[in-house]
Coordinates of N, CA, C and O in Angstrom, one line a residue:
M27 N 16.5 -77.5 35.5 CA 15.2 -77.4 34.8 C 15.1 -75.9 34.4 O 15.2 -75.0 35.2
G28 N 14.8 -75.7 33.1 CA 14.7 -74.4 32.6 C 13.3 -73.7 32.8 O 12.4 -74.4 33.4
L29 N 13.2 -72.5 32.5 CA 12.0 -71.7 32.7 C 10.8 -72.3 31.9 O 9.7 -72.5 32.5
T30 N 11.1 -72.7 30.7 CA 10.0 -73.2 29.9 C 9.5 -74.6 30.4 O 8.3 -74.9 30.4
D31 N 10.5 -75.4 30.9 CA 10.1 -76.7 31.4 C 9.2 -76.5 32.7 O 8.2 -77.2 32.9
T32 N 9.6 -75.5 33.5 CA 8.8 -75.2 34.7 C 7.4 -74.7 34.3 O 6.4 -75.2 34.9
I33 N 7.3 -73.8 33.4 CA 6.0 -73.3 32.9 C 5.1 -74.4 32.4 O 4.0 -74.6 32.8
F34 N 5.7 -75.3 31.5 CA 4.9 -76.4 31.0 C 4.6 -77.5 32.0 O 3.6 -78.2 31.8
E35 N 5.4 -77.5 33.1 CA 5.0 -78.5 34.1 C 3.9 -78.0 35.0 O 3.0 -78.7 35.4
V36 N 3.9 -76.7 35.2 CA 2.9 -76.0 36.1 C 1.6 -75.9 35.3 O 0.5 -76.2 35.8
I37 N 1.7 -75.5 34.0 CA 0.5 -75.3 33.2 C 0.5 -76.5 32.2 O 1.2 -76.6 31.3
D38 N -0.4 -77.4 32.5 CA -0.6 -78.6 31.7 C -1.1 -78.3 30.3 O -2.2 -77.8 30.2
M39 N -0.3 -78.5 29.3 CA -0.7 -78.2 28.0 C -1.6 -79.3 27.3 O -2.0 -79.2 26.2
R40 N -1.8 -80.4 28.1 CA -2.8 -81.4 27.6 C -4.2 -80.8 28.1 O -4.6 -81.1 29.2
S41 N -4.8 -80.1 27.2 CA -6.0 -79.4 27.6 C -7.2 -80.2 28.0 O -7.9 -79.9 28.9
F42 N -7.4 -81.3 27.3 CA -8.6 -82.1 27.5 C -8.6 -82.8 28.9 O -9.6 -83.3 29.3
S43 N -7.4 -82.9 29.5 CA -7.4 -83.5 30.8 C -7.3 -82.5 31.9 O -7.1 -82.8 33.1
N44 N -7.4 -81.2 31.5 CA -7.2 -80.1 32.4 C -8.6 -79.5 32.8 O -9.4 -79.2 32.0
L45 N -8.8 -79.5 34.1 CA -10.1 -78.9 34.6 C -10.3 -77.5 34.2 O -11.5 -77.1 33.9
W46 N -9.3 -76.7 34.1 CA -9.4 -75.3 33.7 C -10.0 -75.2 32.3 O -10.7 -74.2 32.0
F47 N -9.6 -76.1 31.4 CA -10.2 -76.0 30.0 C -11.7 -76.2 30.0 O -12.4 -75.5 29.4
W48 N -12.2 -77.2 30.8 CA -13.6 -77.5 30.9 C -14.4 -76.3 31.6 O -15.5 -76.0 31.2
I49 N -13.7 -75.7 32.6 CA -14.4 -74.5 33.2 C -14.4 -73.4 32.2 O -15.5 -72.7 32.1
A50 N -13.4 -73.2 31.4 CA -13.4 -72.1 30.4 C -14.4 -72.4 29.3 O -15.1 -71.4 28.9
L51 N -14.6 -73.6 28.9 CA -15.6 -74.0 27.9 C -17.0 -73.6 28.5 O -17.8 -73.0 27.7
A52 N -17.3 -74.0 29.7 CA -18.6 -73.7 30.3 C -18.8 -72.2 30.4 O -19.9 -71.7 30.1
V53 N -17.8 -71.5 30.8 CA -17.9 -70.0 31.0 C -18.1 -69.3 29.6 O -19.0 -68.4 29.5
V54 N -17.4 -69.7 28.6 CA -17.5 -69.2 27.3 C -18.9 -69.3 26.8 O -19.6 -68.4 26.3
W55 N -19.5 -70.5 26.9 CA -20.8 -70.8 26.3 C -21.9 -70.2 27.2 O -22.9 -69.7 26.6
S56 N -21.8 -70.1 28.5 CA -22.8 -69.5 29.3 C -22.8 -68.0 29.1 O -23.9 -67.4 29.0
T57 N -21.6 -67.4 28.9 CA -21.5 -66.0 28.6 C -22.1 -65.7 27.3 O -22.8 -64.7 27.1
A58 N -21.8 -66.5 26.3 CA -22.3 -66.2 24.9 C -23.8 -66.4 24.9 O -24.5 -65.6 24.2
S59 N -24.4 -67.2 25.7 CA -25.8 -67.4 25.8 C -26.5 -66.3 26.6 O -27.6 -65.9 26.3
H60 N -25.8 -65.8 27.6 CA -26.4 -64.7 28.4 C -26.4 -63.4 27.7 O -27.4 -62.6 27.8
W61 N -25.3 -63.0 27.0 CA -25.2 -61.7 26.4 C -25.7 -61.8 24.9 O -24.9 -62.3 24.1
V62 N -26.9 -61.4 24.7 CA -27.5 -61.5 23.3 C -27.2 -60.2 22.6 O -27.9 -59.2 22.9
L63 N -26.4 -60.2 21.6 CA -26.0 -59.0 20.9 C -25.6 -57.9 21.9 O -25.8 -56.7 21.7
G64 N -24.9 -58.2 23.0 CA -24.4 -57.3 23.9 C -25.4 -56.9 25.0 O -25.1 -56.2 25.9
V65 N -26.6 -57.4 24.9 CA -27.7 -57.1 25.9 C -27.8 -58.3 26.8 O -28.0 -59.5 26.4
P66 N -27.8 -58.1 28.1 CA -27.9 -59.2 29.1 C -29.4 -59.8 29.0 O -30.3 -59.0 28.9
W67 N -29.5 -61.1 29.0 CA -30.8 -61.8 28.7 C -31.7 -61.5 29.9 O -32.9 -61.4 29.7
D68 N -31.2 -61.3 31.1 CA -32.1 -61.0 32.2 C -32.8 -59.7 32.0 O -34.0 -59.5 32.4
L69 N -32.2 -58.7 31.4 CA -32.8 -57.5 31.1 C -33.9 -57.6 30.0 O -35.0 -57.0 30.1
V70 N -33.6 -58.5 29.0 CA -34.7 -58.8 28.0 C -35.9 -59.4 28.7 O -37.0 -59.0 28.4
A71 N -35.6 -60.4 29.5 CA -36.7 -61.1 30.2 C -37.5 -60.1 31.1 O -38.8 -60.1 31.1
R72 N -36.8 -59.2 31.8 CA -37.5 -58.2 32.6 C -38.3 -57.2 31.8 O -39.5 -56.9 32.1
A73 N -37.8 -56.8 30.7 CA -38.5 -55.9 29.8 C -39.8 -56.6 29.2 O -40.8 -56.0 29.1
R74 N -39.6 -57.9 28.9 CA -40.8 -58.7 28.4 C -41.9 -58.8 29.4 O -43.0 -58.7 29.1
R75 N -41.5 -59.0 30.7 CA -42.5 -59.1 31.8 C -43.1 -57.8 32.2 O -44.3 -57.6 32.4
R76 N -42.2 -56.8 32.4 CA -42.7 -55.5 33.0 C -42.9 -54.4 32.0 O -43.7 -53.4 32.3
G77 N -42.2 -54.4 30.9 CA -42.4 -53.3 29.9 C -41.8 -52.0 30.5 O -40.8 -52.0 31.2
G78 N -42.4 -50.9 30.1 CA -42.0 -49.6 30.6 C -40.6 -49.2 30.2 O -40.2 -49.4 29.1
H79 N -39.9 -48.7 31.2 CA -38.5 -48.2 30.9 C -37.6 -49.4 30.6 O -36.5 -49.2 30.0
F80 N -37.9 -50.6 31.1 CA -37.1 -51.7 30.8 C -37.1 -52.0 29.2 O -36.1 -52.3 28.7
T81 N -38.3 -51.8 28.6 CA -38.3 -52.0 27.2 C -37.5 -50.9 26.5 O -36.7 -51.3 25.5
Q82 N -37.5 -49.7 27.0 CA -36.7 -48.6 26.4 C -35.2 -48.9 26.6 O -34.4 -48.7 25.6
D83 N -34.9 -49.5 27.7 CA -33.5 -49.8 28.0 C -33.0 -50.9 27.0 O -31.9 -50.8 26.4
V84 N -33.8 -51.9 26.8 CA -33.4 -53.0 25.8 C -33.3 -52.4 24.4 O -32.3 -52.7 23.7
E85 N -34.3 -51.6 24.0 CA -34.2 -51.1 22.7 C -33.0 -50.2 22.5 O -32.4 -50.2 21.4
D86 N -32.7 -49.4 23.5 CA -31.5 -48.5 23.4 C -30.2 -49.3 23.3 O -29.3 -49.1 22.5
L87 N -30.1 -50.4 24.2 CA -28.9 -51.2 24.2 C -28.8 -51.9 22.9 O -27.7 -52.0 22.3
V88 N -29.9 -52.5 22.4 CA -29.8 -53.2 21.1 C -29.4 -52.2 20.0 O -28.5 -52.5 19.1
R89 N -29.9 -51.0 20.0 CA -29.6 -50.0 18.9 C -28.1 -49.7 19.0 O -27.4 -49.7 18.0
I90 N -27.6 -49.5 20.3 CA -26.2 -49.2 20.5 C -25.3 -50.3 20.0 O -24.3 -50.1 19.2
Y91 N -25.6 -51.6 20.4 CA -24.7 -52.7 20.0 C -24.9 -53.1 18.6 O -23.9 -53.5 18.0
V92 N -26.0 -52.9 18.0 CA -26.2 -53.2 16.6 C -25.4 -52.2 15.8 O -24.6 -52.6 14.8
N93 N -25.4 -51.0 16.1 CA -24.6 -50.0 15.4 C -23.1 -50.2 15.6 O -22.3 -50.1 14.7
R94 N -22.7 -50.7 16.8 CA -21.3 -51.0 17.1 C -20.9 -52.2 16.2 O -19.8 -52.1 15.6
I95 N -21.6 -53.2 16.2 CA -21.3 -54.4 15.5 C -21.2 -54.1 14.0 O -20.2 -54.5 13.3
L96 N -22.1 -53.4 13.5 CA -22.1 -53.1 12.0 C -21.0 -52.1 11.7 O -20.4 -52.2 10.6
H97 N -20.7 -51.2 12.6 CA -19.6 -50.3 12.4 C -18.3 -51.0 12.3 O -17.4 -50.8 11.4
V98 N -18.0 -51.9 13.2 CA -16.8 -52.7 13.2 C -16.7 -53.5 12.0 O -15.7 -53.7 11.3
A99 N -17.9 -54.1 11.5 CA -17.9 -54.9 10.3 C -17.6 -54.1 9.1 O -16.8 -54.6 8.2
E100 N -18.1 -52.9 9.0 CA -17.8 -52.0 7.9 C -16.4 -51.5 7.8 O -15.8 -51.4 6.8
V101 N -15.9 -51.1 9.0 CA -14.6 -50.5 9.1 C -13.4 -51.5 9.0 O -12.5 -51.3 8.2
S102 N -13.6 -52.6 9.7 CA -12.4 -53.6 9.7 C -12.9 -55.0 9.4 O -12.2 -55.9 9.8
G103 N -14.0 -55.2 8.8 CA -14.5 -56.5 8.5 C -13.5 -57.4 7.7 O -13.3 -58.5 8.0
L104 N -12.9 -56.8 6.7 CA -12.0 -57.6 5.8 C -10.8 -58.0 6.6 O -10.4 -59.2 6.5
V105 N -10.2 -57.1 7.4 CA -9.0 -57.4 8.1 C -9.3 -58.4 9.2 O -8.6 -59.4 9.4
L106 N -10.5 -58.3 9.9 CA -10.9 -59.3 10.9 C -11.1 -60.6 10.3 O -10.7 -61.7 10.9
T107 N -11.7 -60.7 9.1 CA -12.0 -61.9 8.4 C -10.7 -62.6 8.1 O -10.5 -63.8 8.4
V108 N -9.7 -61.9 7.6 CA -8.4 -62.5 7.3 C -7.7 -63.0 8.5 O -7.2 -64.1 8.5
L109 N -7.7 -62.2 9.6 CA -7.0 -62.6 10.8 C -7.7 -63.8 11.5 O -7.0 -64.7 11.9
V110 N -9.0 -63.8 11.5 CA -9.7 -64.9 12.1 C -9.5 -66.2 11.3 O -9.2 -67.3 11.8
C111 N -9.6 -66.1 10.0 CA -9.3 -67.3 9.1 C -7.9 -67.8 9.2 O -7.7 -69.0 9.3
F112 N -7.0 -66.9 9.3 CA -5.6 -67.3 9.5 C -5.4 -68.0 10.9 O -4.8 -69.1 10.9
A113 N -5.9 -67.4 11.9 CA -5.8 -68.0 13.3 C -6.5 -69.4 13.3 O -5.9 -70.4 13.8
L114 N -7.7 -69.5 12.8 CA -8.4 -70.8 12.8 C -7.7 -71.8 11.9 O -7.6 -73.0 12.4
T115 N -7.2 -71.4 10.8 CA -6.5 -72.4 9.9 C -5.2 -72.8 10.6 O -4.8 -74.0 10.6
T116 N -4.5 -71.9 11.3 CA -3.3 -72.3 12.0 C -3.6 -73.3 13.1 O -2.9 -74.3 13.3
M117 N -4.6 -73.0 13.9 CA -5.0 -73.9 15.0 C -5.5 -75.2 14.4 O -5.1 -76.3 15.0
L118 N -6.2 -75.2 13.3 CA -6.7 -76.5 12.7 C -5.5 -77.3 12.2 O -5.4 -78.5 12.6
I119 N -4.5 -76.7 11.6 CA -3.4 -77.5 11.1 C -2.5 -78.0 12.2 O -2.1 -79.2 12.3
L120 N -2.2 -77.1 13.1 CA -1.3 -77.5 14.3 C -2.0 -78.5 15.1 O -1.4 -79.5 15.6
G121 N -3.3 -78.4 15.3 CA -4.0 -79.3 16.2 C -4.3 -80.7 15.6 O -4.0 -81.7 16.2
F122 N -4.8 -80.7 14.4 CA -5.2 -81.9 13.8 C -4.3 -82.6 12.8 O -4.3 -83.8 12.6
A123 N -3.4 -81.8 12.2 CA -2.4 -82.4 11.3 C -1.1 -82.8 12.1 O -0.5 -83.8 11.9
Y124 N -0.8 -81.9 13.1 CA 0.5 -82.1 13.9 C 0.2 -82.7 15.3 O 1.1 -82.9 16.0
G125 N -1.1 -82.8 15.7 CA -1.4 -83.4 16.9 C -1.2 -82.6 18.2 O -1.0 -83.1 19.3
V126 N -1.1 -81.2 18.0 CA -0.9 -80.4 19.2 C -2.3 -80.2 19.9 O -3.2 -79.5 19.4
E127 N -2.4 -80.8 21.1 CA -3.6 -80.9 21.8 C -4.1 -79.5 22.2 O -5.3 -79.2 22.2
F128 N -3.2 -78.6 22.6 CA -3.6 -77.2 23.0 C -4.2 -76.5 21.8 O -5.2 -75.8 21.9
A129 N -3.7 -76.7 20.6 CA -4.3 -76.1 19.4 C -5.6 -76.7 19.1 O -6.5 -76.0 18.6
Q130 N -5.8 -78.0 19.3 CA -7.1 -78.6 19.1 C -8.1 -78.0 20.0 O -9.2 -77.6 19.6
A131 N -7.7 -77.8 21.3 CA -8.7 -77.2 22.3 C -9.0 -75.8 21.9 O -10.2 -75.4 22.0
L132 N -8.0 -75.0 21.5 CA -8.3 -73.6 21.1 C -9.2 -73.6 19.8 O -10.1 -72.7 19.8
F133 N -9.0 -74.5 18.9 CA -9.8 -74.5 17.7 C -11.3 -74.9 18.1 O -12.2 -74.3 17.6
L134 N -11.4 -75.9 19.0 CA -12.8 -76.3 19.3 C -13.5 -75.3 20.2 O -14.7 -75.3 20.2
L135 N -12.8 -74.3 20.7 CA -13.4 -73.2 21.4 C -13.7 -72.0 20.4 O -14.7 -71.4 20.4
S136 N -12.7 -71.8 19.5 CA -12.7 -70.6 18.7 C -13.6 -70.7 17.4 O -14.3 -69.8 17.1
F137 N -13.6 -71.9 16.8 CA -14.4 -72.0 15.6 C -15.9 -71.8 15.8 O -16.5 -71.0 15.1
P138 N -16.5 -72.5 16.8 CA -17.9 -72.2 17.0 C -18.2 -70.8 17.5 O -19.2 -70.2 17.1
M139 N -17.3 -70.2 18.2 CA -17.5 -68.8 18.6 C -17.4 -67.9 17.4 O -18.0 -66.8 17.3
S140 N -16.6 -68.2 16.4 CA -16.6 -67.4 15.1 C -17.9 -67.6 14.4 O -18.4 -66.6 13.8
V141 N -18.5 -68.7 14.5 CA -19.8 -68.9 13.9 C -20.8 -68.0 14.6 O -21.7 -67.4 14.0
V142 N -20.7 -68.0 15.9 CA -21.6 -67.1 16.7 C -21.4 -65.6 16.3 O -22.3 -64.8 16.2
G143 N -20.1 -65.3 16.1 CA -19.8 -63.9 15.6 C -20.5 -63.6 14.3 O -21.1 -62.5 14.1
L144 N -20.5 -64.5 13.3 CA -21.2 -64.3 12.1 C -22.7 -64.3 12.3 O -23.4 -63.5 11.6
L145 N -23.2 -65.1 13.2 CA -24.6 -65.1 13.5 C -25.0 -63.7 14.1 O -26.1 -63.2 13.8
S146 N -24.2 -63.2 14.9 CA -24.4 -61.8 15.5 C -24.4 -60.8 14.5 O -25.3 -59.9 14.5
L147 N -23.5 -60.9 13.5 CA -23.5 -59.9 12.4 C -24.8 -60.0 11.6 O -25.4 -59.0 11.2
R148 N -25.2 -61.2 11.3 CA -26.4 -61.4 10.5 C -27.7 -60.9 11.3 O -28.5 -60.2 10.7
S149 N -27.7 -61.2 12.6 CA -28.8 -60.7 13.4 C -28.8 -59.1 13.5 O -29.9 -58.5 13.4
A150 N -27.7 -58.6 13.6 CA -27.5 -57.1 13.6 C -28.0 -56.5 12.3 O -28.8 -55.5 12.3
R151 N -27.7 -57.1 11.2 CA -28.2 -56.6 9.9 C -29.7 -56.7 9.8 O -30.4 -55.8 9.3
I152 N -30.3 -57.8 10.3 CA -31.7 -58.0 10.2 C -32.4 -56.9 11.1 O -33.4 -56.3 10.7
I153 N -31.8 -56.7 12.3 CA -32.4 -55.7 13.2 C -32.3 -54.3 12.6 O -33.3 -53.5 12.7
R154 N -31.2 -54.0 12.0 CA -31.1 -52.7 11.4 C -32.1 -52.5 10.2 O -32.7 -51.5 10.1
R155 N -32.2 -53.6 9.4 CA -33.1 -53.5 8.3 C -34.6 -53.4 8.7 O -35.3 -52.6 8.2
D156 N -35.0 -54.3 9.7 CA -36.4 -54.3 10.0 C -36.8 -53.4 11.1 O -38.0 -53.1 11.3
E157 N -35.9 -52.9 11.9 CA -36.1 -52.0 13.1 C -37.3 -52.5 13.9 O -38.3 -51.8 14.1
P158 N -37.2 -53.7 14.4 CA -38.3 -54.2 15.3 C -38.3 -53.5 16.6 O -37.3 -53.0 17.1
E159 N -39.5 -53.5 17.2 CA -39.7 -52.9 18.5 C -40.5 -53.9 19.4 O -41.3 -54.7 18.8
G160 N -40.4 -53.8 20.7 CA -41.3 -54.5 21.6 C -41.1 -56.0 21.4 O -40.1 -56.6 21.3
D161 N -42.3 -56.7 21.2 CA -42.3 -58.1 21.1 C -41.6 -58.6 19.8 O -41.0 -59.7 19.9
D162 N -41.6 -57.9 18.8 CA -40.9 -58.3 17.6 C -39.4 -58.3 17.8 O -38.6 -59.2 17.4
L163 N -38.9 -57.3 18.6 CA -37.5 -57.3 19.0 C -37.1 -58.4 19.9 O -36.1 -59.1 19.7
Y164 N -38.0 -58.7 20.9 CA -37.8 -59.8 21.8 C -37.7 -61.1 21.1 O -36.9 -62.0 21.4
R165 N -38.6 -61.3 20.1 CA -38.6 -62.5 19.3 C -37.3 -62.7 18.5 O -36.7 -63.8 18.5
R166 N -36.8 -61.6 17.9 CA -35.6 -61.7 17.2 C -34.4 -62.0 18.1 O -33.6 -62.8 17.8
L167 N -34.4 -61.4 19.3 CA -33.3 -61.7 20.2 C -33.4 -63.1 20.8 O -32.4 -63.8 21.0
H168 N -34.7 -63.6 20.9 CA -34.9 -65.0 21.4 C -34.4 -66.0 20.3 O -33.7 -67.0 20.7
I169 N -34.7 -65.7 19.1 CA -34.2 -66.6 18.0 C -32.7 -66.6 18.0 O -32.1 -67.7 17.9
H170 N -32.1 -65.5 18.1 CA -30.6 -65.4 18.1 C -30.1 -66.2 19.3 O -29.1 -67.0 19.2
R171 N -30.6 -66.0 20.5 CA -30.2 -66.7 21.7 C -30.3 -68.2 21.6 O -29.4 -69.0 21.9
M172 N -31.5 -68.7 21.0 CA -31.7 -70.1 20.9 C -30.7 -70.7 19.9 O -30.2 -71.8 20.1
T173 N -30.4 -70.0 18.8 CA -29.4 -70.5 17.9 C -28.0 -70.6 18.5 O -27.3 -71.6 18.3
V174 N -27.7 -69.6 19.3 CA -26.4 -69.6 20.0 C -26.3 -70.8 20.9 O -25.3 -71.5 21.0
Q175 N -27.4 -71.1 21.6 CA -27.5 -72.2 22.5 C -27.3 -73.5 21.8 O -26.7 -74.4 22.3
V176 N -28.0 -73.6 20.7 CA -27.9 -74.9 19.9 C -26.4 -75.1 19.4 O -25.8 -76.2 19.5
I177 N -25.8 -74.0 18.9 CA -24.4 -74.1 18.5 C -23.5 -74.5 19.7 O -22.6 -75.3 19.6
G178 N -23.8 -73.9 20.8 CA -23.1 -74.2 22.1 C -23.2 -75.7 22.5 O -22.2 -76.3 22.8
M179 N -24.4 -76.2 22.4 CA -24.7 -77.6 22.8 C -23.9 -78.5 21.8 O -23.3 -79.5 22.3
V180 N -24.0 -78.3 20.5 CA -23.3 -79.1 19.6 C -21.8 -79.0 19.8 O -21.1 -80.0 19.8
S181 N -21.3 -77.8 20.0 CA -19.9 -77.6 20.2 C -19.4 -78.3 21.5 O -18.3 -78.9 21.5
I182 N -20.1 -78.2 22.6 CA -19.8 -78.9 23.8 C -19.8 -80.4 23.6 O -18.9 -81.1 24.1
F183 N -20.8 -80.9 22.9 CA -20.8 -82.3 22.6 C -19.6 -82.8 21.8 O -19.0 -83.8 22.2
I184 N -19.3 -82.1 20.7 CA -18.2 -82.5 19.9 C -16.9 -82.4 20.7 O -16.0 -83.3 20.6
T185 N -16.7 -81.3 21.4 CA -15.5 -81.1 22.2 C -15.4 -82.2 23.3 O -14.3 -82.7 23.5
T186 N -16.5 -82.5 23.9 CA -16.4 -83.6 24.9 C -16.1 -84.9 24.3 O -15.2 -85.7 24.9
I187 N -16.7 -85.3 23.2 CA -16.4 -86.5 22.5 C -14.9 -86.6 22.1 O -14.2 -87.6 22.3
W188 N -14.4 -85.5 21.5 CA -13.0 -85.4 21.1 C -12.1 -85.5 22.3 O -11.0 -86.2 22.3
G189 N -12.4 -84.8 23.4 CA -11.6 -84.8 24.6 C -11.5 -86.1 25.2 O -10.5 -86.6 25.6
M190 N -12.7 -86.8 25.2 CA -12.6 -88.2 25.8 C -11.8 -89.1 24.9 O -11.0 -90.0 25.4
F191 N -11.9 -89.0 23.6 CA -11.1 -89.8 22.7 C -9.6 -89.5 22.9 O -8.8 -90.4 23.0
Q192 N -9.3 -88.2 23.0 CA -7.9 -87.9 23.3 C -7.4 -88.5 24.6 O -6.3 -89.0 24.6
N193 N -8.1 -88.3 25.6 CA -7.7 -88.8 27.0 C -7.6 -90.3 26.9 O -6.7 -90.9 27.5
F194 N -8.6 -91.0 26.3 CA -8.5 -92.4 26.2 C -7.3 -92.9 25.3 O -6.6 -93.8 25.7
S195 N -7.1 -92.2 24.2 CA -5.9 -92.6 23.4 C -4.6 -92.4 24.1 O -3.7 -93.3 24.0
I196 N -4.5 -91.3 24.8 CA -3.2 -91.1 25.6 C -3.1 -92.1 26.7 O -2.0 -92.6 27.0
G197 N -4.2 -92.4 27.4 CA -4.2 -93.3 28.5 C -3.9 -94.7 28.0 O -3.1 -95.4 28.7
V198 N -4.4 -95.1 26.9 CA -4.2 -96.5 26.4 C -2.9 -96.6 25.7 O -2.1 -97.6 26.0
L199 N -2.5 -95.6 24.9 CA -1.3 -95.7 24.2 C -0.1 -95.2 25.0 O 1.1 -95.3 24.5
G200 N -0.3 -94.6 26.1 CA 0.8 -94.1 26.9 C 1.4 -92.8 26.5 O 2.6 -92.6 26.8
G201 N 0.7 -92.0 25.8 CA 1.2 -90.6 25.5 C 1.7 -90.4 24.2 O 2.2 -89.5 23.8

């Protein structure tokens, strides 16, 4: 038995029947929901409740991360767009045209996260333009977080349905 056979036997490339894939899916979406434009949501909630220096911390972190997001978009936005589109297209074709389950799983993780990335860029531009403070900033962050959570719920639902279909098809058809 060769090295690649051993690796593929130890690491099951049938992603939808692998517990690690579902753990990764949960971790990705809980992390995306918790970190709103780079700011941890518990800090936003604490600032909303207590105010004071917590509000200043949130405003400073938002300013830092908004500037960072917009700088990356300005400096390497075109290159990132090309690379992400290439990677997503490759995963889409390998996964759904050629039936590579690992590529399907990566696509079902990556595509919604790229939508969250675009949403973050949009939110960063709105925050830079409007320069909200206090409750207005919390409202903007809340809208962003709720939208990410909706994208996450839809993504998890679609991934679950597709994963069940794949597992059922392989189970019934025998591989």
